[in-house]
Short mmCIF file of N, CA and C in Angstrom, two decimals:
data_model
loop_
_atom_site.label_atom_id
_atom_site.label_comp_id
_atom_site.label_asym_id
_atom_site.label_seq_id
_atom_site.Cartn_x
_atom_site.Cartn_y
_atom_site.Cartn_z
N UNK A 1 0.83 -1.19 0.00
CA UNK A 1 0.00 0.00 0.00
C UNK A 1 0.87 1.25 0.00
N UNK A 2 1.52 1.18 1.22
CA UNK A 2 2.41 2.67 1.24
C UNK A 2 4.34 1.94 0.81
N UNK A 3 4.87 2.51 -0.08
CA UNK A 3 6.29 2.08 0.35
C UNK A 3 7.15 2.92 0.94
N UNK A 4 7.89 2.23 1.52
CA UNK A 4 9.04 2.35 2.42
C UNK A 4 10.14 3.23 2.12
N UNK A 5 10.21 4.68 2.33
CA UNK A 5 11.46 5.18 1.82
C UNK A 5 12.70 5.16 2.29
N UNK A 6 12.32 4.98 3.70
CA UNK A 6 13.52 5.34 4.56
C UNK A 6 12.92 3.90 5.71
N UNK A 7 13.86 3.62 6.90
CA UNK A 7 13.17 3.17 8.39
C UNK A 7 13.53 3.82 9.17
N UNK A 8 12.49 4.25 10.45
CA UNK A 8 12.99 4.67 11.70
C UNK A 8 13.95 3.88 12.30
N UNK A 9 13.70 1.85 12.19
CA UNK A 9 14.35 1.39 12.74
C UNK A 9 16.12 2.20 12.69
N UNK A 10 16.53 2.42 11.28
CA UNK A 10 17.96 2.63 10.97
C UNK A 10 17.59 4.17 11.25
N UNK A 11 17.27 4.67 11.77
CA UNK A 11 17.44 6.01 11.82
C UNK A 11 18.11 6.95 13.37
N UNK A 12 18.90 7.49 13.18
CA UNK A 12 19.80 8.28 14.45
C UNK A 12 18.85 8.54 15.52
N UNK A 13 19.38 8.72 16.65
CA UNK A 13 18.91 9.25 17.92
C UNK A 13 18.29 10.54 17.73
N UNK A 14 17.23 10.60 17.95
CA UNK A 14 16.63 11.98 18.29
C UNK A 14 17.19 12.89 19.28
N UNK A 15 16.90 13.93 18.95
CA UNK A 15 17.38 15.06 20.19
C UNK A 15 16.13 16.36 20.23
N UNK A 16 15.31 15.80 21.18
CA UNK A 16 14.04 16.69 21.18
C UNK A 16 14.33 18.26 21.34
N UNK A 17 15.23 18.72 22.14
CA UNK A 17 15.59 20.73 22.23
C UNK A 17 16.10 20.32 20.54
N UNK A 18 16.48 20.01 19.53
CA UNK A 18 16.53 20.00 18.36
C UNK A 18 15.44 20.34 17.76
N UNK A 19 14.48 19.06 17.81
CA UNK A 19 13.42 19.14 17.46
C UNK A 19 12.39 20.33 17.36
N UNK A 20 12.37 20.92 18.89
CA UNK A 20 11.43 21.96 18.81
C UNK A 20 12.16 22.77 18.10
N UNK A 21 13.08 23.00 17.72
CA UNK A 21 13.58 24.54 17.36
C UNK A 21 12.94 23.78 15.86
N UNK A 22 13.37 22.62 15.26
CA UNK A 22 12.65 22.71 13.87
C UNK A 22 10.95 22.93 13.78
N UNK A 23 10.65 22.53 14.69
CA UNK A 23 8.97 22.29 15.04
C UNK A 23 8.46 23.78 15.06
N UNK A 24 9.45 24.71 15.48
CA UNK A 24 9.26 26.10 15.55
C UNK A 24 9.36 26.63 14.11
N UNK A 25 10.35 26.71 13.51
CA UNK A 25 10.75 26.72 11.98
C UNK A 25 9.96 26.62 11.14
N UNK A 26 9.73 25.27 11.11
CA UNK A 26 9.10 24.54 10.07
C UNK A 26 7.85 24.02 10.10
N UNK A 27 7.24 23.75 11.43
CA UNK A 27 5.50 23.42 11.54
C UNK A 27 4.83 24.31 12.48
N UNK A 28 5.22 24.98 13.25
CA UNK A 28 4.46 26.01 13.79
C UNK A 28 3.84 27.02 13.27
N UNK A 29 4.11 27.07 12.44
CA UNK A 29 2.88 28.53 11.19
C UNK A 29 1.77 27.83 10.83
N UNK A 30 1.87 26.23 10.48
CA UNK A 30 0.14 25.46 10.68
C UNK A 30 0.29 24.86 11.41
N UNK A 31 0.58 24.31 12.39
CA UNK A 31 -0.02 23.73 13.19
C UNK A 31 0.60 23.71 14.72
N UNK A 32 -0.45 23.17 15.78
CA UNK A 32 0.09 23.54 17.02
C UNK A 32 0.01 21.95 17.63
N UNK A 33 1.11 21.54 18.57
CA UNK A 33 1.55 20.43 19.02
C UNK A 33 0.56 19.90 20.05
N UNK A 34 0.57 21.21 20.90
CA UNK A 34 -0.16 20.64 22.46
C UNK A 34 -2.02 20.51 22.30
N UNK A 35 -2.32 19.49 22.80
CA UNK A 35 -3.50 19.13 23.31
C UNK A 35 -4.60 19.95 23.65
N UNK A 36 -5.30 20.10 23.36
CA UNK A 36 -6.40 21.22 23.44
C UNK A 36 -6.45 22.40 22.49
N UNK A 37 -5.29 22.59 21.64
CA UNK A 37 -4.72 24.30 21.02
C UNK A 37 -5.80 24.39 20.03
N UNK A 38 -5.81 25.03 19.42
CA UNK A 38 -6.80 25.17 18.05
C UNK A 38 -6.34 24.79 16.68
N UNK A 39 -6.98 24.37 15.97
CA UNK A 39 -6.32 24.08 14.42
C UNK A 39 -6.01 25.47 13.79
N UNK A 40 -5.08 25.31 13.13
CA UNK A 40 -4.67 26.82 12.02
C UNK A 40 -4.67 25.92 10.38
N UNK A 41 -3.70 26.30 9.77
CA UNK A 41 -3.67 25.86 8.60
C UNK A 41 -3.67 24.54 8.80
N UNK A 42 -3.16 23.78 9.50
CA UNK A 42 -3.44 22.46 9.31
C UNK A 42 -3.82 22.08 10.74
N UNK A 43 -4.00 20.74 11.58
CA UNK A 43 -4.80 20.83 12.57
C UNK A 43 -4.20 20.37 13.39
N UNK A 44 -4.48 20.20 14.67
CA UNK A 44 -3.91 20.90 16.20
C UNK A 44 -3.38 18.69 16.39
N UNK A 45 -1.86 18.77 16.77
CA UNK A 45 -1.46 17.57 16.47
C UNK A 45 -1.51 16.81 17.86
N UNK A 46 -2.32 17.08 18.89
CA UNK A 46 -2.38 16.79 20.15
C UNK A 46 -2.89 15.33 20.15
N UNK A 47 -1.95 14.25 20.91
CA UNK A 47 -2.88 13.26 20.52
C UNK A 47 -2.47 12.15 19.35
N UNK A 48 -1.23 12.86 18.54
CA UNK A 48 -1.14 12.54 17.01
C UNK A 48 -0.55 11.08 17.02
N UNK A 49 -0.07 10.62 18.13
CA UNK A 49 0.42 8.85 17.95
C UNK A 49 -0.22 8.24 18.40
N UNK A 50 -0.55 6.97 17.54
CA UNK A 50 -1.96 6.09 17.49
C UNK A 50 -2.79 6.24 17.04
N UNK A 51 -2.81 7.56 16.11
CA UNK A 51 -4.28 8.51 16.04
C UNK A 51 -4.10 7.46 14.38
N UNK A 52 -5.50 7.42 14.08
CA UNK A 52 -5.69 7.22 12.62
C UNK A 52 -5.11 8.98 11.63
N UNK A 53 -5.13 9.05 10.28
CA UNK A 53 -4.92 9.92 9.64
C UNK A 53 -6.07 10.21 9.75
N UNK A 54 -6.30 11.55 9.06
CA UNK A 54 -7.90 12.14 9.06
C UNK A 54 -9.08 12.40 10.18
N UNK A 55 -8.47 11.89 11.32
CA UNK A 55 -9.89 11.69 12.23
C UNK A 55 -9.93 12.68 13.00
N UNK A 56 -9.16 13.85 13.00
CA UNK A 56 -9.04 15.03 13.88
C UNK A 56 -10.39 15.46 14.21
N UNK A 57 -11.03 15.77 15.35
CA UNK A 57 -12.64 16.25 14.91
C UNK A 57 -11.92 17.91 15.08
N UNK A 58 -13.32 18.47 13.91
CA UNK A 58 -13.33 19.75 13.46
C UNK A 58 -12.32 20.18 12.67
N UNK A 59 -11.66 19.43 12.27
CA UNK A 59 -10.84 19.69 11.13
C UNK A 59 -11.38 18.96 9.39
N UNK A 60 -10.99 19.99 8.23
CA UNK A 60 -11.19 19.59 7.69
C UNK A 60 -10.24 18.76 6.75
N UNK A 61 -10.01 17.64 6.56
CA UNK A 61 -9.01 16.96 5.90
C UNK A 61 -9.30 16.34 4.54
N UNK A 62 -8.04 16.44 3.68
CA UNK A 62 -8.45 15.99 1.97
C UNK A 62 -8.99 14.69 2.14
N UNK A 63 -9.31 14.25 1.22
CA UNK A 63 -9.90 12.62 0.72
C UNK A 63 -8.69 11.78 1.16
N UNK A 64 -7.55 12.36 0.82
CA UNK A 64 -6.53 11.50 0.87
C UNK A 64 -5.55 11.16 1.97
N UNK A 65 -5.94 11.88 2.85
CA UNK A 65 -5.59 11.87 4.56
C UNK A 65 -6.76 11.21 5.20
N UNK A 66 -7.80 11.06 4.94
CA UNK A 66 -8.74 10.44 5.55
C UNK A 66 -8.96 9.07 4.77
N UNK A 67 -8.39 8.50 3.40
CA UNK A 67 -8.42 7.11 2.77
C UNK A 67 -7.48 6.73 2.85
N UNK A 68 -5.97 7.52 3.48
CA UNK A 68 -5.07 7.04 3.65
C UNK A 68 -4.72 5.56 4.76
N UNK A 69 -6.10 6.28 5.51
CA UNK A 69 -5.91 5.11 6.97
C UNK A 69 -4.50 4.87 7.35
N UNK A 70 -3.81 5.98 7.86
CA UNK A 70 -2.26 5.73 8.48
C UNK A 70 -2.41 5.75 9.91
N UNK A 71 -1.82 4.97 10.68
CA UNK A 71 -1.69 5.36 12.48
C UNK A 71 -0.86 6.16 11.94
N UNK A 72 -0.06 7.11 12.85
CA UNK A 72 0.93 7.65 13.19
C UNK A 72 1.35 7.30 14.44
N UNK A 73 2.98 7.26 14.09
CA UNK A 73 3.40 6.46 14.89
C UNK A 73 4.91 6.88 14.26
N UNK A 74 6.02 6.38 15.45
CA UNK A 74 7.65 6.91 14.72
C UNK A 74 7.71 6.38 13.16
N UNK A 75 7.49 5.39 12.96
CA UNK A 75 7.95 5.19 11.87
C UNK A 75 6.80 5.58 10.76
N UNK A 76 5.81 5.86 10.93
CA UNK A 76 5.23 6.17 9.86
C UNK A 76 5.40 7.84 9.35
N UNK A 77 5.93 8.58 10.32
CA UNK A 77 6.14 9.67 10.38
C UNK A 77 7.02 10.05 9.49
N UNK A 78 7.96 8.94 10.22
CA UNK A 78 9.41 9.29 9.76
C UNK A 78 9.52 9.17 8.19
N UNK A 79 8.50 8.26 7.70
CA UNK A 79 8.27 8.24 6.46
C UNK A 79 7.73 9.45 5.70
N UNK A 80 6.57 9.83 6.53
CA UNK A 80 5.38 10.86 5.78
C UNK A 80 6.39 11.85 6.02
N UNK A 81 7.24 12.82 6.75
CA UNK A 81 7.71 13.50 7.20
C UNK A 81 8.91 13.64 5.93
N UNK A 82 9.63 12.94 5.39
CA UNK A 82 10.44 12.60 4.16
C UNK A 82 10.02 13.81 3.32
N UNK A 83 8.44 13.37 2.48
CA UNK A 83 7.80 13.74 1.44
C UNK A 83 6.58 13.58 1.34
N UNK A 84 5.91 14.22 2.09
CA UNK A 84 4.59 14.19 2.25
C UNK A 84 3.45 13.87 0.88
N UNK A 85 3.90 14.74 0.42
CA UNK A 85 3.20 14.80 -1.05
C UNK A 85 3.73 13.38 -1.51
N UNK A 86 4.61 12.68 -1.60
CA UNK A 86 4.87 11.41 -2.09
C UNK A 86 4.61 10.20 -1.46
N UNK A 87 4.55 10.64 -0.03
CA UNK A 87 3.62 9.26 0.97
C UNK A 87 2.28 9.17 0.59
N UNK A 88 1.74 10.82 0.63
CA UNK A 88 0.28 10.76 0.78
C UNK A 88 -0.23 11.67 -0.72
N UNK A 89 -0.44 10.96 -1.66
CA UNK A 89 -0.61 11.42 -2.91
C UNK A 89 -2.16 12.50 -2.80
N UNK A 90 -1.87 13.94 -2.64
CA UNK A 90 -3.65 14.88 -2.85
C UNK A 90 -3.31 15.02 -1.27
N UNK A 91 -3.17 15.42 -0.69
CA UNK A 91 -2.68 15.76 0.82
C UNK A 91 -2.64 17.34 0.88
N UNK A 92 -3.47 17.94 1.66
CA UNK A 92 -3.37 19.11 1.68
C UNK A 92 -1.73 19.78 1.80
N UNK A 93 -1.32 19.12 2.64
CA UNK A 93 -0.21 19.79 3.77
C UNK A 93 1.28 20.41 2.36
N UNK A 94 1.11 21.68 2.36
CA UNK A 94 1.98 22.26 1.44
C UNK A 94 3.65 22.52 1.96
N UNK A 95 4.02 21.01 2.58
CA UNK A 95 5.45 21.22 3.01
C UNK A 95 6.12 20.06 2.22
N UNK A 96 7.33 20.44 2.00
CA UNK A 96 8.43 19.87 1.17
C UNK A 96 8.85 18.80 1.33
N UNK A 97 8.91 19.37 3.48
CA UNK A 97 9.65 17.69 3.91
C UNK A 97 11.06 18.08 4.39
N UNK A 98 11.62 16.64 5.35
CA UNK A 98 12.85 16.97 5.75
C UNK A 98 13.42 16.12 5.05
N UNK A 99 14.68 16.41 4.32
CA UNK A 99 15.24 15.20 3.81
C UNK A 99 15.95 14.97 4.55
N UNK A 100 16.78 15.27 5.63
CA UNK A 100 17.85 14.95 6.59
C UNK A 100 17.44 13.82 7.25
N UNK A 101 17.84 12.64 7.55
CA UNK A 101 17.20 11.51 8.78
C UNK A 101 17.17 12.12 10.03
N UNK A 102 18.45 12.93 10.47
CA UNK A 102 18.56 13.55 11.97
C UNK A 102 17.50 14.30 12.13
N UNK A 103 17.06 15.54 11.27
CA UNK A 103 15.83 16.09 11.52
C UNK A 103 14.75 15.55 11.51
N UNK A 104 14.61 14.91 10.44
CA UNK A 104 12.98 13.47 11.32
C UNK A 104 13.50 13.13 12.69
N UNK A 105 14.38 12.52 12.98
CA UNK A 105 14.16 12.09 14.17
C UNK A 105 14.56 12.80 15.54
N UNK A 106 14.76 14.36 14.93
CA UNK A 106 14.92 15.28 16.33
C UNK A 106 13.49 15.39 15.85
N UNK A 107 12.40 15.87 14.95
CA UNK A 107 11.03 16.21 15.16
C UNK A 107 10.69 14.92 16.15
N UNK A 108 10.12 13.97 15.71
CA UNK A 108 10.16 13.08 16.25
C UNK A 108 10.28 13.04 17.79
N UNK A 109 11.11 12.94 17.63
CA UNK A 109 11.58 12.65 19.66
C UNK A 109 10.80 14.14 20.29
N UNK A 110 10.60 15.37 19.61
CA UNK A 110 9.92 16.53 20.03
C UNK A 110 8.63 16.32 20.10
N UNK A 111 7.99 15.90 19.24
CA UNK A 111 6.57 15.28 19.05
C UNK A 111 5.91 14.76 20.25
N UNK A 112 6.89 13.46 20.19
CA UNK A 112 6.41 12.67 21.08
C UNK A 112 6.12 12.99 22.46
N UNK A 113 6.77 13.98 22.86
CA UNK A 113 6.21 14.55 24.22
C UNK A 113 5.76 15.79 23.89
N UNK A 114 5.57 16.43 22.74
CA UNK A 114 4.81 17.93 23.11
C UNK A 114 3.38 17.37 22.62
N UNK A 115 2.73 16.59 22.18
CA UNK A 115 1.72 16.05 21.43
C UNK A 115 0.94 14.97 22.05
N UNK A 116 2.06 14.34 23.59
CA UNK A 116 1.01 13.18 24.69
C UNK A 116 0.04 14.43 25.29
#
């Protein structure tokens, strides 16, 4: 269904104070991490591991984030996070992507606790 570009398994140690500074950078103009925040351009990621794709309530999401049926989870991230537009073909989300492995997995390790 989805292929494999990269693995988290092989992928470097995260370093979350990394992370946020990219999380600041690069996803904070749409969207907000912590639990309860409000959606902006894209929607509020509180919650976001385990979560199915698409199921945010009150957000509105393409066809293709909601037929995608992805958990999120490290490694699926670490994938979608690559090339979004190439994981998830019609995907709203108008970002490029990290190509670096270290920066997936400093977002990553940031995620994971600004987003429980």
């Amino acid at each position: 269904r989805f292929f494999s570009m990269s693995s988290f398994a092989e992928a470097p140690a995260g370093d979350a104070a990394k992370g946020a500074k990219i999380f600041k950078t690069k996803c904070a103009q749409c969207h907000v991490a912590e639990k309860g925040g409000g959606h902006k351009q894209g929607p509020n990621l509180g919650g976001l591991f385990g979560r199915l794709s698409g199921t945010t309530a009150g957000f509105s999401f393409s066809k293709a984030n909601i037929d995608a049926k992805v958990t999120w989870g490290e490694d699926t991230l670490y994938d979608y996070l690559l090339n979004p537009k190439k994981y998830m073909p019609g995907t709203k989300m108008v970002f490029a992507g990290l190509k670096k492995p270290q920066e997936r997995a400093d977002l990553i390790a940031y995620m994971k606790n600004a987003t429980a």
